[in-house]
Short mmCIF file of C-alpha atoms in Angstrom, two decimals:
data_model
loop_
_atom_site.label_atom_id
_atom_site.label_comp_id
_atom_site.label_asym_id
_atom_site.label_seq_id
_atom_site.Cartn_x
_atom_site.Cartn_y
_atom_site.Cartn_z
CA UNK J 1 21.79 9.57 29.78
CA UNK J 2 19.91 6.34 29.59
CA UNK J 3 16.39 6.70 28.37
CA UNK J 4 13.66 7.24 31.30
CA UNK J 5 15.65 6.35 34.20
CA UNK J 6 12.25 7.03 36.21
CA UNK J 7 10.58 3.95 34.88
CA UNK J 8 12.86 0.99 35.23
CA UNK J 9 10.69 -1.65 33.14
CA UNK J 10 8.36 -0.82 30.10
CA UNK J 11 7.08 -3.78 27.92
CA UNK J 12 8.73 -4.47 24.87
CA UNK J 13 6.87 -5.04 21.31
CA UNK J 14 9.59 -5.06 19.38
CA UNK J 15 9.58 -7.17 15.70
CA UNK J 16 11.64 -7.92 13.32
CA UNK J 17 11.06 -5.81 10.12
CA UNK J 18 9.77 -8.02 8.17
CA UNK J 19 6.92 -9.26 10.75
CA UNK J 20 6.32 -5.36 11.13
CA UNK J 21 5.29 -5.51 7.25
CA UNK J 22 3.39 -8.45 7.43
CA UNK J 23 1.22 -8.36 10.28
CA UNK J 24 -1.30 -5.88 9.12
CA UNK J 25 -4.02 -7.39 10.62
CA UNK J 26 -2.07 -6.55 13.96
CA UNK J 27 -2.06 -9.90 15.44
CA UNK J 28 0.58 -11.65 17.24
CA UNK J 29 1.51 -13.15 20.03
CA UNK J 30 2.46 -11.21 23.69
CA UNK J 31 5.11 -9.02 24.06
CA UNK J 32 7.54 -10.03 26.40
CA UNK J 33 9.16 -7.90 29.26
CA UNK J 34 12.57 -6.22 28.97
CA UNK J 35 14.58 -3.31 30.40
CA UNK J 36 14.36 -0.53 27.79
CA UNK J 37 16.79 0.90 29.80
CA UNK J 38 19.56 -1.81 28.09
CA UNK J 39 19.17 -1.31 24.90
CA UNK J 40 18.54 2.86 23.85
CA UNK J 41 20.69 5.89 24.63
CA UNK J 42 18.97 9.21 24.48
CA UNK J 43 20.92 12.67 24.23
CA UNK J 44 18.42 15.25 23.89
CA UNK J 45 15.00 16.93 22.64
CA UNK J 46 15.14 17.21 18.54
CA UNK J 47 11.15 18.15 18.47
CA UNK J 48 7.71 17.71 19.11
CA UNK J 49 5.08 16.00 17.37
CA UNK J 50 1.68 14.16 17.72
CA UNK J 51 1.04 14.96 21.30
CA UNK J 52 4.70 13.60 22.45
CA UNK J 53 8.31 14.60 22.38
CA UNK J 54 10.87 12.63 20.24
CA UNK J 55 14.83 12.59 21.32
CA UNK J 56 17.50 11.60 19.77
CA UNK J 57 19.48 8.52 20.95
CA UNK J 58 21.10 5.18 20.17
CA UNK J 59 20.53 2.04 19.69
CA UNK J 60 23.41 0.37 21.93
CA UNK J 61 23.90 -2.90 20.55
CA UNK J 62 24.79 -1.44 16.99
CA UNK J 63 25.19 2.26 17.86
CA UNK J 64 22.12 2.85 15.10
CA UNK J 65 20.72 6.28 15.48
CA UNK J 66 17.47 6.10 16.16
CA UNK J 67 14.59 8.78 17.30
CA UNK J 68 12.83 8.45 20.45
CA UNK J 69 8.99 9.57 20.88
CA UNK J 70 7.49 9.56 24.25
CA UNK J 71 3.67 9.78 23.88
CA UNK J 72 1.81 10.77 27.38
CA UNK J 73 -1.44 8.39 28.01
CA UNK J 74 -2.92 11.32 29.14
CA UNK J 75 -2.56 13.13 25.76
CA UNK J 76 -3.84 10.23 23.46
CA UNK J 77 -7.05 10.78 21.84
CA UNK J 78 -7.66 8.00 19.57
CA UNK J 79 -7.04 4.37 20.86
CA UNK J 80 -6.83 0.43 18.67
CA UNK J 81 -6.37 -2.85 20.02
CA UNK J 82 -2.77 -4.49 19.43
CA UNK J 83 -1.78 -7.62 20.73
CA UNK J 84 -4.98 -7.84 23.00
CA UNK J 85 -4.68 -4.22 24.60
CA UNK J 86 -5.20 -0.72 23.69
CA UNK J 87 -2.34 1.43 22.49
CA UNK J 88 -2.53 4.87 20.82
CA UNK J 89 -3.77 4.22 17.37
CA UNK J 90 -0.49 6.18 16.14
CA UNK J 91 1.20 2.47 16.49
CA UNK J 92 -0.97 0.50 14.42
CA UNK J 93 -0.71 3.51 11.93
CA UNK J 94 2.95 3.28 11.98
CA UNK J 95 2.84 -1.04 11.85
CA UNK J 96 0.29 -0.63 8.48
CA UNK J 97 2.50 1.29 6.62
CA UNK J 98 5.96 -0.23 7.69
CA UNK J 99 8.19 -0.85 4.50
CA UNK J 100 8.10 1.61 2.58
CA UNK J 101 11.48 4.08 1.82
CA UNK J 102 9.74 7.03 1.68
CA UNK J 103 8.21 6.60 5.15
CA UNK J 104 9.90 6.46 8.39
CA UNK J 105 10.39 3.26 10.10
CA UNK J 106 8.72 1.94 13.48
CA UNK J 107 11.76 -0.47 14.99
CA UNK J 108 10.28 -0.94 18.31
CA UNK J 109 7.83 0.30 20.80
CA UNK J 110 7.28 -0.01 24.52
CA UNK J 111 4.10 0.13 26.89
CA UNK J 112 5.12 2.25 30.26
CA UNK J 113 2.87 3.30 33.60
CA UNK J 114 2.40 6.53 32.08
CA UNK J 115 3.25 6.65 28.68
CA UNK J 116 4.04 4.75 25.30
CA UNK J 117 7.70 5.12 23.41
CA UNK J 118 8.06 4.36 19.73
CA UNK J 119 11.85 3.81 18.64
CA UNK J 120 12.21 5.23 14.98
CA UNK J 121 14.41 5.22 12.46
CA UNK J 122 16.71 8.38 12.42
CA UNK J 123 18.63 8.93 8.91
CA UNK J 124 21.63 10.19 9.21
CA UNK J 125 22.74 13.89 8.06
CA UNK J 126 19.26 14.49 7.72
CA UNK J 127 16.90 17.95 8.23
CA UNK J 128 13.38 18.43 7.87
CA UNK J 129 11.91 20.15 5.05
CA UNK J 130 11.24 23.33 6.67
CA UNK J 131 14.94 24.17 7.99
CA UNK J 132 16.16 23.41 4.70
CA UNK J 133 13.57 25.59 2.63
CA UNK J 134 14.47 28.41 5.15
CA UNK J 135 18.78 27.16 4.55
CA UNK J 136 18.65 27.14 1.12
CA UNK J 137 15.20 29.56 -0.10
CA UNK J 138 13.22 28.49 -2.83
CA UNK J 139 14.50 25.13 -4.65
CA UNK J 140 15.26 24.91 -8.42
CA UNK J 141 11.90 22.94 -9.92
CA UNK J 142 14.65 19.98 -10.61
CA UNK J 143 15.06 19.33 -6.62
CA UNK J 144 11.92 20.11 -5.53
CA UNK J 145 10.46 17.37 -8.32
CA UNK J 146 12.79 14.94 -6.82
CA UNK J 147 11.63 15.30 -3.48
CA UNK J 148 7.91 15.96 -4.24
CA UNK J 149 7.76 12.42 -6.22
CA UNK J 150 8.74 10.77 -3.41
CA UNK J 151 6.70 12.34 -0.94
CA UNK J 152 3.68 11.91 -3.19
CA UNK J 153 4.63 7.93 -3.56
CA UNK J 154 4.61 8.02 0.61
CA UNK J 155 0.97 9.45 1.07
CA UNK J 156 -0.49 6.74 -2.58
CA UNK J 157 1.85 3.82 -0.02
CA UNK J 158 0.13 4.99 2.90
CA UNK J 159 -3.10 5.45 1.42
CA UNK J 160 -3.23 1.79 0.09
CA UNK J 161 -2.63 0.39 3.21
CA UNK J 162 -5.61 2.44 4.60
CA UNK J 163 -3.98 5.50 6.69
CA UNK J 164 -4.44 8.97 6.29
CA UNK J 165 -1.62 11.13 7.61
CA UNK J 166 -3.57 14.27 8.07
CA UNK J 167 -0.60 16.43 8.80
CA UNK J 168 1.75 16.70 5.22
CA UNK J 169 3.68 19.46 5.46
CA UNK J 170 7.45 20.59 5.44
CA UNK J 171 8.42 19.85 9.19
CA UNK J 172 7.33 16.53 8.52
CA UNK J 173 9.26 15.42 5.90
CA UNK J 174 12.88 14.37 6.84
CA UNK J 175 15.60 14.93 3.97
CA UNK J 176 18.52 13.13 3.59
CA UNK J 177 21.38 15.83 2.35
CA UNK J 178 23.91 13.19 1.14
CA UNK J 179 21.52 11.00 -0.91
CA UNK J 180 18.20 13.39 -1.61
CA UNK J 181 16.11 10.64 0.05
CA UNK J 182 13.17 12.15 2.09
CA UNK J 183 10.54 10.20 4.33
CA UNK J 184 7.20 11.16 6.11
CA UNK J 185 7.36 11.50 9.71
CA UNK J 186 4.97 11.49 12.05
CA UNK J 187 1.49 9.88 12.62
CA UNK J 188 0.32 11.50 15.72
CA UNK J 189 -2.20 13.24 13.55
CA UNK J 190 -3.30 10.52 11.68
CA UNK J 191 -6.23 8.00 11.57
CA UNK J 192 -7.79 5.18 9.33
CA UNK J 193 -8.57 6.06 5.59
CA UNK J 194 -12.65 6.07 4.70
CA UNK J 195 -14.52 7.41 1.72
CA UNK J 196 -16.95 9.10 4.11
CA UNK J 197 -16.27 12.88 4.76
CA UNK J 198 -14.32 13.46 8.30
CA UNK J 199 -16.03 16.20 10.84
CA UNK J 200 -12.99 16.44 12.76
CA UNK J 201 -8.97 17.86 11.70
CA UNK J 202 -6.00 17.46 13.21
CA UNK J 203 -2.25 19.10 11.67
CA UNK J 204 -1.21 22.44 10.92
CA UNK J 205 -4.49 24.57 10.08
CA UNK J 206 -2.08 26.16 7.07
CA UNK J 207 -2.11 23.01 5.57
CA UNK J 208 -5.73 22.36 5.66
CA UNK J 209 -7.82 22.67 2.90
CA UNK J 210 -10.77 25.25 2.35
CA UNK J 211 -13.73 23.00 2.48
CA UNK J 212 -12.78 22.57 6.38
CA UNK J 213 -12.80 26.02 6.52
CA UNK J 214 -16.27 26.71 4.34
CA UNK J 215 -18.44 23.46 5.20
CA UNK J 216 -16.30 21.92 8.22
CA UNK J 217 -15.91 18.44 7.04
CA UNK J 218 -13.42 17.11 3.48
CA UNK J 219 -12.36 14.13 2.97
CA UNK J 220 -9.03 12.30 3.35
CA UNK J 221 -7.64 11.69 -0.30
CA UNK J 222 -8.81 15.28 -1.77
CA UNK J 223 -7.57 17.03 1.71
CA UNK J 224 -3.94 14.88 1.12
CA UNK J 225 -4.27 16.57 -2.10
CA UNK J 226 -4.26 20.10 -0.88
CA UNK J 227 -1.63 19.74 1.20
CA UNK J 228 0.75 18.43 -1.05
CA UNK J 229 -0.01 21.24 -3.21
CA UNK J 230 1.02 23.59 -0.21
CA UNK J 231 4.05 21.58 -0.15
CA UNK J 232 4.78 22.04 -3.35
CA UNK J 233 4.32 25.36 -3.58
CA UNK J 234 6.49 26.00 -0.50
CA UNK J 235 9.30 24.39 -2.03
CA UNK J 236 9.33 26.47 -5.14
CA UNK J 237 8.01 30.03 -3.89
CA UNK J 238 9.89 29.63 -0.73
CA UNK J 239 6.88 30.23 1.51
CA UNK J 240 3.04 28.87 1.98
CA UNK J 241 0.72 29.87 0.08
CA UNK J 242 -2.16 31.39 2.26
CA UNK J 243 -1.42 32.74 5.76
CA UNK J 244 -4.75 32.78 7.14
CA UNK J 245 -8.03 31.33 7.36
CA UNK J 246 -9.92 33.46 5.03
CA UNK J 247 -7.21 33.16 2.52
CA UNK J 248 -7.37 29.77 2.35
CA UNK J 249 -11.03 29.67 2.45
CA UNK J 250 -11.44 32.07 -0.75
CA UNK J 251 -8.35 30.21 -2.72
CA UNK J 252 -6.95 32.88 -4.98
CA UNK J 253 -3.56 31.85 -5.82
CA UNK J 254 -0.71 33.71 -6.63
CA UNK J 255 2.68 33.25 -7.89
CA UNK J 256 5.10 35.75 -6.90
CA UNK J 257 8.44 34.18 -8.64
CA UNK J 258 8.89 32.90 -12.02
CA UNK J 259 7.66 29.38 -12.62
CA UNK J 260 7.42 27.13 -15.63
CA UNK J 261 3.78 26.37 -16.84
CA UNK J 262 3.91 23.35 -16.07
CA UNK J 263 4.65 23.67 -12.05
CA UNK J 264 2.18 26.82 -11.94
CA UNK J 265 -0.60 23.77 -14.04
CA UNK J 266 -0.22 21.80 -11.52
CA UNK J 267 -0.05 23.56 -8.03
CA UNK J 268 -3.07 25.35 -9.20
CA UNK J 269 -4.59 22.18 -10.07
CA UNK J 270 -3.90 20.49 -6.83
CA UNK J 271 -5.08 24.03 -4.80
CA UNK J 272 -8.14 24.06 -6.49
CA UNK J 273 -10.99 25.33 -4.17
CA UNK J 274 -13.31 22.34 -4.95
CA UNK J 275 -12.27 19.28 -3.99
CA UNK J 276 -13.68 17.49 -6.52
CA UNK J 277 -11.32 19.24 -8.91
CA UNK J 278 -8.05 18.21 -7.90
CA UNK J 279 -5.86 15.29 -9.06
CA UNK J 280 -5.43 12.08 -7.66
CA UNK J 281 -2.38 10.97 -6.78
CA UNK J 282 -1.83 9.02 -10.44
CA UNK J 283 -2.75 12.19 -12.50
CA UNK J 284 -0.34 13.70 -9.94
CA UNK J 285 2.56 11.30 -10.80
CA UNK J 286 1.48 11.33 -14.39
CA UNK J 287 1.98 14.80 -14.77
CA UNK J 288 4.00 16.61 -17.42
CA UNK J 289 5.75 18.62 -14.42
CA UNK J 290 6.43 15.49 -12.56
CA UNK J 291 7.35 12.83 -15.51
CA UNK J 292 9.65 15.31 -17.79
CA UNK J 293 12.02 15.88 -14.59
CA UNK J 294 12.97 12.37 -13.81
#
């Protein structure tokens, strides 16, 4: 079916790559106005994230396969100025940290009557982190390195460009079986990057850390940092960590399969309770764990 048939004209904003890259400052000049309808094909629901639902479809010029997420006006919470008008701020997320592998790509987006539609990137062969954990069980420290390297150069990418993704966790990141290439997905929880302490969360509340839990406020770097270490742990042990609020609160970690020392060092470094104890992201990729796998 062709995408939206309800709404006949949406406004384009589409750019070429490299203008994506380049125009942080999120200037530029009008979009112009063109039948979505023309150029995407859409064949079904493949989830749901950040407050919209993304399909998969088509790009029918090139037959690219591309995901489709519909974002509700109604359901947008925080809003920035592009091009002279408001959009959901998950947009000018997405255009900051364009051109990067390990993240996924923004190709286009649209303005409708009653919603917004971002046209992403959709690797082929490819399953999230969380189906393939539950395919395959717990990953040999070898794979899981592999992956977690890259994810961990997504979030320092993402962080330079001054975005925090606020959601890290195995649904959102997209694995590519053939090649082992994964990418971070999904911005709908994510805002701008400040050194000041945030009073409000959005993501998965098994992925936040426990100072949001004990003082209801962390930061965005240090909470990153927990979540990754959730991540990691996930990969290796098969499951998460803590299960519930007070669990994650008190931070008493335990491994229940065998581990080397140097993967136990540093997911218990990462999940440390204070959050002014943890790595940053270049002890992280500097670690003996992370740089005697390569």
């Amino acid at each position: 079916i062709i995408l939206l048939k309800t709404e006949m004209y949406c406004t384009i904003a589409s750019m070429p790559t490299s203008d994506l890259i380049s125009h942080n400052n999120l200037h530029g000049k009008l979009p112009s106005q063109l039948s979505h309808q023309k150029m995407y094909e859409v064949y079904g629901i493949i989830g749901v994230g950040g407050g919209g639902m993304v399909y998969s479809g088509i790009r029918i010029g090139d037959s690219q396969p591309v995901a489709i997420k519909r974002i509700m006006r109604e359901k947008v919470k925080r809003w920035e100025k592009i091009y002279g008008r408001s959009v959901p701020q998950e947009i000018g997320l997405m255009i900051r940290v364009n051109g990067h592998h390990g993240v996924i790509k923004l190709l286009d987006w649209y303005e409708c009557l009653d919603s917004f539609i971002l046209v992403l990137e959709r690797p082929k062969n490819s399953v999230d982190l969380f189906d393939y954990i539950r395919e395959v069980g717990r990953m040999t420290e070898k794979e899981a390195c592999m992956i977690f390297r890259q994810v961990v150069s997504a979030v320092h990418h993402i962080h330079a460009r001054g975005v925090v993704h606020r959601d890290i966790k195995d649904e959102n990141i997209v694995l590519n079986r053939d090649t082992g290439e994964s990418k971070l997905i999904d911005f709908g929880c994510g805002t701008l990057l400040h050194e000041n302490q945030y009073k409000d969360f959005s993501g998965t509340p098994e992925f936040y850390p426990p100072e949001w839990f004990n003082q209801h406020y962390y930061k965005g770097k240090t909470a990153a940092i927990w979540s990754m270490g959730v991540l990691l742990y996930d990969m290796l042990c098969g499951e998460i960590p803590f299960k519930s609020k007070q669990k994650i609160g008190q931070g008493k970690l335990e491994f229940k399969v065998s581990l080397s020392s140097e993967a136990k060092h540093l997911i218990s470094w990462m999940l440390a309770v204070n959050p002014e104890s943890r790595p940053n992201i270049n002890e992280i990729l500097q670690h003996p764990w992370v740089t005697l796998r390569r």
